[in-house]
XYZ file of C-alpha atoms in Angstrom:
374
model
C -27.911 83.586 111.296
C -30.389 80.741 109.798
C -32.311 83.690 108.431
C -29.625 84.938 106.960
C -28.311 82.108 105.048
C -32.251 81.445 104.345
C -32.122 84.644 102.327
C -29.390 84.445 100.425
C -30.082 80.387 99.512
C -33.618 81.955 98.091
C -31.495 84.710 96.323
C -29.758 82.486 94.574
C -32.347 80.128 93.818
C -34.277 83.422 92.419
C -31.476 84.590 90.154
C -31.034 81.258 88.341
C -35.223 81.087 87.775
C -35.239 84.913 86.222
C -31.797 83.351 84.372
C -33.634 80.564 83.359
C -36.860 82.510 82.430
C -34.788 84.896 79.835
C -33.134 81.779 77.942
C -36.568 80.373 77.617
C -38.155 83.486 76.189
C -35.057 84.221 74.297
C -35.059 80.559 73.008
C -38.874 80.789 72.336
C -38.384 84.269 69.926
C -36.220 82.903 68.173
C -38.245 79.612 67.311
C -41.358 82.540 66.921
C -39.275 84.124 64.282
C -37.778 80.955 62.115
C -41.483 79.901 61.949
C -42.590 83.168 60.853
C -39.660 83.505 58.452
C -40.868 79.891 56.776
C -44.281 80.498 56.412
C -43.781 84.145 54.334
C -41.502 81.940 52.588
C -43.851 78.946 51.723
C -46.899 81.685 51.274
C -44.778 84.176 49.257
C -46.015 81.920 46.219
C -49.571 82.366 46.714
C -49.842 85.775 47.743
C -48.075 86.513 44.446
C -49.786 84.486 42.380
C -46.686 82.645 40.513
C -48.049 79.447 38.914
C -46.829 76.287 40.012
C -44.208 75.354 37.444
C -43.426 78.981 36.696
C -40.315 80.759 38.217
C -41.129 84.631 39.194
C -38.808 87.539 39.653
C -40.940 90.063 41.652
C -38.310 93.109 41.832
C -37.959 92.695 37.969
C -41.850 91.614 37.329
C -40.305 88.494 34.996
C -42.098 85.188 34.668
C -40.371 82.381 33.529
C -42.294 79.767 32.521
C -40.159 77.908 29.875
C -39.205 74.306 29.360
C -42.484 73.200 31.515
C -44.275 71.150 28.784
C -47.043 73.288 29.331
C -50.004 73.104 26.967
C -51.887 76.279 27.679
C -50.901 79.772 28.980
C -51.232 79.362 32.837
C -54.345 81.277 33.825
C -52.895 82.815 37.361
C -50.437 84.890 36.258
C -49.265 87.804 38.136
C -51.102 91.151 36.936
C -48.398 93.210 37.703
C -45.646 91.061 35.204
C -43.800 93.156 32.410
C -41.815 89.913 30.948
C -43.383 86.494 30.313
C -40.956 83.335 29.070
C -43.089 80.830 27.660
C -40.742 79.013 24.926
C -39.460 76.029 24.646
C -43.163 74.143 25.631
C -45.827 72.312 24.315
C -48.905 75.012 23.144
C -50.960 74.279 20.123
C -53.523 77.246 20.902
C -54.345 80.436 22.111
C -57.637 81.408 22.829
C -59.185 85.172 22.271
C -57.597 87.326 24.979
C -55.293 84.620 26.056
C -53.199 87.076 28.122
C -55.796 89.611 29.323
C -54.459 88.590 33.154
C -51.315 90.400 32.249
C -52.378 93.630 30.783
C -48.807 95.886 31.422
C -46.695 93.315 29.565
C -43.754 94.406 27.429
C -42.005 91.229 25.923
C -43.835 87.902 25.139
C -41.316 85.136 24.150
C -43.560 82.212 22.908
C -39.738 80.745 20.920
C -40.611 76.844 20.130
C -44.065 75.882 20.885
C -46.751 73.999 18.570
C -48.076 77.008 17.362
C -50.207 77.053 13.931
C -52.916 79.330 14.038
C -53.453 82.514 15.508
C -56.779 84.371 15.746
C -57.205 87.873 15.529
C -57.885 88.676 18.932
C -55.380 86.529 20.836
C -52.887 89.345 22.032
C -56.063 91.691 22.769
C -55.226 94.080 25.865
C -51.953 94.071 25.191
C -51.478 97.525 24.621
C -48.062 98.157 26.034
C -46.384 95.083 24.223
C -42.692 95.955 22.660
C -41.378 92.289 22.241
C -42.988 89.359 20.499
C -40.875 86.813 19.607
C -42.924 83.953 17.524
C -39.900 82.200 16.212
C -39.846 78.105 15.469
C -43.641 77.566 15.463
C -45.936 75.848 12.935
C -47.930 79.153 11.794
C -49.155 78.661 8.338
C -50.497 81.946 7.539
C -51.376 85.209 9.482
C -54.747 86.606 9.549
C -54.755 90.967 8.308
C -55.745 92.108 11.743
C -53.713 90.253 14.395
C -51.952 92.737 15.660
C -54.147 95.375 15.357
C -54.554 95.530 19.246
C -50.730 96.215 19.794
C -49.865 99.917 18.783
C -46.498 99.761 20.944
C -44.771 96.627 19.132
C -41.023 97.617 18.124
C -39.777 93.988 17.700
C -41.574 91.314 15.742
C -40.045 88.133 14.772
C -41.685 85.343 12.829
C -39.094 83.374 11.845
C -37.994 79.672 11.515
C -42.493 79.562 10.551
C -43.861 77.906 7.558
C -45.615 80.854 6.547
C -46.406 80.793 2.973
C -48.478 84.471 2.206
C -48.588 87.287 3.953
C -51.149 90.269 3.762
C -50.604 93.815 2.443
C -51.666 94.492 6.010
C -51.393 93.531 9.518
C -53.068 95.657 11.292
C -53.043 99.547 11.438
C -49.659 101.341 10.696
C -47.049 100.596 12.914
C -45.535 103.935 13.652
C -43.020 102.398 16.013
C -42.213 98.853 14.746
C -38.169 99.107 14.192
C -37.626 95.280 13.500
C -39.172 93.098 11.390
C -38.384 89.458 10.963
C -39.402 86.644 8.215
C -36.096 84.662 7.595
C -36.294 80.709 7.141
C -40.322 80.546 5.963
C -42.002 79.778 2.613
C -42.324 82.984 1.235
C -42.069 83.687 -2.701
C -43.681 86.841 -2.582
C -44.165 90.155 -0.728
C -46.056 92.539 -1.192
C -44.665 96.297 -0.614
C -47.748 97.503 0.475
C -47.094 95.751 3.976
C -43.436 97.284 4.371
C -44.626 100.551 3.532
C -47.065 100.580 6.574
C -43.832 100.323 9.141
C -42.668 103.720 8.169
C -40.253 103.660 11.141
C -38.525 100.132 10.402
C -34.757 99.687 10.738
C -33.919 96.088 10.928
C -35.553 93.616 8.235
C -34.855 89.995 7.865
C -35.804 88.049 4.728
C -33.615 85.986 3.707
C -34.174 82.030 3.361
C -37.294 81.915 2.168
C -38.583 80.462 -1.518
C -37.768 83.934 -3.059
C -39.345 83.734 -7.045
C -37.594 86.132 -8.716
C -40.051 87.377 -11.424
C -41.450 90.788 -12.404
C -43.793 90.654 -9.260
C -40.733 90.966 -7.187
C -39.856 94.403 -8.614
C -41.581 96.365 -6.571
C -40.003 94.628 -3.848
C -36.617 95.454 -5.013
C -37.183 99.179 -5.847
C -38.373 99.359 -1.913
C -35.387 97.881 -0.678
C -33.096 100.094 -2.523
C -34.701 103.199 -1.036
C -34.610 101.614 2.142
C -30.826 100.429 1.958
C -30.328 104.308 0.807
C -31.520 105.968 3.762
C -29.919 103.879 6.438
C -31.782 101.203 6.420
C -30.346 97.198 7.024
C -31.427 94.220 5.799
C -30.012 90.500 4.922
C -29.552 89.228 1.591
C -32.634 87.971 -0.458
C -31.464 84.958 -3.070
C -33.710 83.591 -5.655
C -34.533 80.373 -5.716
C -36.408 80.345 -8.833
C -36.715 80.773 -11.922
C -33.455 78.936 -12.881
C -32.038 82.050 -14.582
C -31.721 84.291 -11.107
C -31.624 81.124 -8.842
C -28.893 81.728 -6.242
C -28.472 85.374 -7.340
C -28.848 87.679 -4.862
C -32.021 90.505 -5.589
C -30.234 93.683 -4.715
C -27.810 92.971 -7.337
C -29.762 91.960 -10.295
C -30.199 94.901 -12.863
C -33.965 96.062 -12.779
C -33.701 96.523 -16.447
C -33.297 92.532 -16.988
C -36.899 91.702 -15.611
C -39.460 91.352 -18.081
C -43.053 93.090 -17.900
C -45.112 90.711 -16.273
C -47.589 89.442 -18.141
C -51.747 91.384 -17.743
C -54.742 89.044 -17.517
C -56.495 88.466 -20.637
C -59.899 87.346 -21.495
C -60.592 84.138 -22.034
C -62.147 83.845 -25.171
C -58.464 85.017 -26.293
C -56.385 83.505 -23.666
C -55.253 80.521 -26.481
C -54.169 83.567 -28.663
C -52.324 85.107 -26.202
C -50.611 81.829 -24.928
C -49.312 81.135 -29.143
C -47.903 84.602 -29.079
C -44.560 83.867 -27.038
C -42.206 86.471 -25.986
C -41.788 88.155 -28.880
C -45.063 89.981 -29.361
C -46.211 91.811 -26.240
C -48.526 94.135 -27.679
C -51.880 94.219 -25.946
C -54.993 92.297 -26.872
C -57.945 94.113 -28.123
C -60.989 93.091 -25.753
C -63.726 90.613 -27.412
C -66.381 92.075 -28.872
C -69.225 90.254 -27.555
C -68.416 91.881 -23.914
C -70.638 94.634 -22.952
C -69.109 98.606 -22.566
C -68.576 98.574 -19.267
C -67.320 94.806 -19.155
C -64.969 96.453 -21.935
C -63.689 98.997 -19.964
C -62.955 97.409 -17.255
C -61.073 94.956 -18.911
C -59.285 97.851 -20.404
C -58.284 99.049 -17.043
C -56.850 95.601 -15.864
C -54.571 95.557 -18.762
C -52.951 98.473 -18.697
C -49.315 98.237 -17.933
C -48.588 100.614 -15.138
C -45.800 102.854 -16.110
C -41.823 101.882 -15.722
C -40.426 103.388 -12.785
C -37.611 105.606 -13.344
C -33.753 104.594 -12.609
C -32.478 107.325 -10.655
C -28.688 106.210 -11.932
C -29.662 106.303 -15.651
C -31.476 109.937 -14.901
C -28.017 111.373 -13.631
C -26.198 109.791 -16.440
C -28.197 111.121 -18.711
C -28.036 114.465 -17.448
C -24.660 114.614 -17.459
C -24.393 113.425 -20.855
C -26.354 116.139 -22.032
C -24.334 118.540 -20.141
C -21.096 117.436 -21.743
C -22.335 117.222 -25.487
C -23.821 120.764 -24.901
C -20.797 121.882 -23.502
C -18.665 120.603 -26.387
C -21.312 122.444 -28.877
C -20.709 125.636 -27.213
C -17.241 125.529 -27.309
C -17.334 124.545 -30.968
C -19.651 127.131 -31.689
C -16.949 129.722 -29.334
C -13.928 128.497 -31.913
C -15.947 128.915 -34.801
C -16.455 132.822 -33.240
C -13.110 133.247 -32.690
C -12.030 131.651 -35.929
C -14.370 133.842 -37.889
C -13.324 137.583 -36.171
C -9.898 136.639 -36.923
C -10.312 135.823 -39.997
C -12.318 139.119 -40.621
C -9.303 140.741 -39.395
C -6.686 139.479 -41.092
C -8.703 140.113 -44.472
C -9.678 143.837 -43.794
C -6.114 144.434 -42.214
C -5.104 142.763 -46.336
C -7.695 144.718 -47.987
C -6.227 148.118 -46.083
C -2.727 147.436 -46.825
C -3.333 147.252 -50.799
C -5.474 150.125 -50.948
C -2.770 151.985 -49.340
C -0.458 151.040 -51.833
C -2.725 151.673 -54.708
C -3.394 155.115 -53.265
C 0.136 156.075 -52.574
C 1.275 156.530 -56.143
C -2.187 158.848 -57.364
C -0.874 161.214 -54.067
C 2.709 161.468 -55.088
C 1.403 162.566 -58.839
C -0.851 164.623 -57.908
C 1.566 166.461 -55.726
C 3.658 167.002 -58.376
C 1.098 168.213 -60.562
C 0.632 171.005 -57.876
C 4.333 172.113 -57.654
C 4.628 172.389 -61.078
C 1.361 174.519 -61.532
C 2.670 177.067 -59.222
C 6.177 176.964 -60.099
């Protein structure tokens, strides 16, 4: 019996230690997990290779780096990131190649920095860029071949600058740029050359900017209305000088009322030229002490280029035309109609009395026959 009871004491005693044993090893996974859980958690950083004081998205490949006071575009950012947020800080420059870590990026939002000069190769690489967004900067000017390196840009905005000139070119064509902004800078001028190399533009924004109103701005105007006509959409550009168009709006001053803009002159005449006002815009000869081909060249600045034709005035003149012809033929149709009638009342006259006269000689000369043979 003592062996017995021995056996089933020891039992016992073995089912509590395997009982034991599986809490433990339960107890100890779970502890094995949490810590592996934490450390791909505090790791998950660096294997990515988010900055420090950035934010990243990894299913959406979106950096957020805004509001940091950062000076400089962090230099470990993740290769693989489409959208980079880096307004709202503290950068006065970017070097060459500044974002050649990131070459698949599609929208760069650099809204709000210290930006005031750009060099032509900062956004080098950046071949699949759709979204730059430049807004609320410093820039002063834009060098002619910045954004050369970005064939894919659709959106451009350079507002809220102080950008005072910009080039006839920024690059090569941009066959798929579809919104261009400029509002709020210090532009007087624009040269169409520049618009006409975004041949697939929908969107432009100009207005608030130092708009001078003068024959130079022409051009400008007869663009826009083409634009306007085949679908295009803009904002409204006011003058703000001279005083005669200031606070008139572009698009709605007559092209007729602008004044050919004055040609260069020489300057052995340019005190002749100044004392002949308004009223007499013919030409100057050139001086004679210039040489033939100094001559002829001077010739060639001077001539005005020819008026470009209103397309409303064409019309109206053509239908003008139409209608006085149109009255002319039907004057000439009554005068027609006037004239056969007339023709026919007179012969149907000129019958009637020759009948009559005729009449009489048949009756005696019908008598004259009876008689005979009677």
């Amino acid at each position: 019996m003592a062996i017995v009871e021995w056996c089933q004491v020891s039992m016992t005693m073995l089912g509590l230690i395997v009982e034991t044993l599986q809490e433990t090893c339960f107890f100890l996974f779970v502890v094995g997990e949490l810590l592996l859980l934490s450390s791909m958690i505090f790791l998950l950083p660096v294997v990515c290779g988010c900055p420090e004081r950035c934010h990243c998205h990894s299913p959406s490949n979106f950096v957020d780096c805004s509001r940091q006071g950062l000076a400089e575009v962090p230099s470990d950012l993740p290769p693989q990131t489409l959208t980079l947020h880096l307004q709202d800080n503290q950068i006065r420059q970017l070097p060459a190649s500044a974002f050649k870590s990131v070459p698949q990026l599609t929208a760069l939002n650099l809204h709000n920095n210290s930006l005031s000069n750009l060099t032509s190769g900062v956004f080098h690489g950046l071949q699949h860029l759709r979204v730059l967004n430049l807004t609320q900067n410093s820039l002063h000017s834009l060098e002619s071949r910045l954004f050369h390196s970005l064939p894919q840009l659709r959106e451009l905005d350079l507002s809220s600058n102080n950008i005072s000139h910009l080039p006839t070119s920024l690059g090569e064509p941009w066959e798929n740029l579809t919104v261009f902004a400029i509002q709020q800078n210090q532009l007087q001028q624009l040269d169409r050359a520049l618009l006409e190399s975004m041949p697939r533009v929908r969107h432009l924004f100009l207005k608030d900017n130092l708009w001078k109103c003068n024959c130079h701005l022409l051009s400008l105007k007869l663009w826009l209305e083409t634009f306007i006509y085949k679908g295009g959409i803009t904002d409204s550009i006011i003058c703000a000088s001279p005083d005669t168009w200031k606070g008139k709006d572009l698009l709605k001053i007559p092209h007729e009322l602008y004044q050919p803009c004055p040609f260069p002159s020489a300057d052995l005449e340019s005190s002749q030229v100044q004392q002949l006002g308004a009223a007499h815009r013919a030409v100057p000869r050139p001086p004679e002490s210039h040489s033939p081909g100094e001559r002829d060249h001077w010739e060639c600045e001077i001539k005005p280029k020819p008026r470009p034709a209103n397309l409303r005035h064409a019309v109206a003149t053509i239908i003008i035309t139409g209608v006085v012809c149109g009255i002319v033929c039907l004057m000439m149709l009554a005068a027609v109609i006037y004239g056969c009638t007339y023709a026919a009342i007179t012969a149907q006259y000129h019958v009637g009395r020759l009948a009559q006269i005729n009449e009489p000689a048949k009756t005696e000369g019908k008598e004259l026959f009876d008689s005979s043979m009677a």
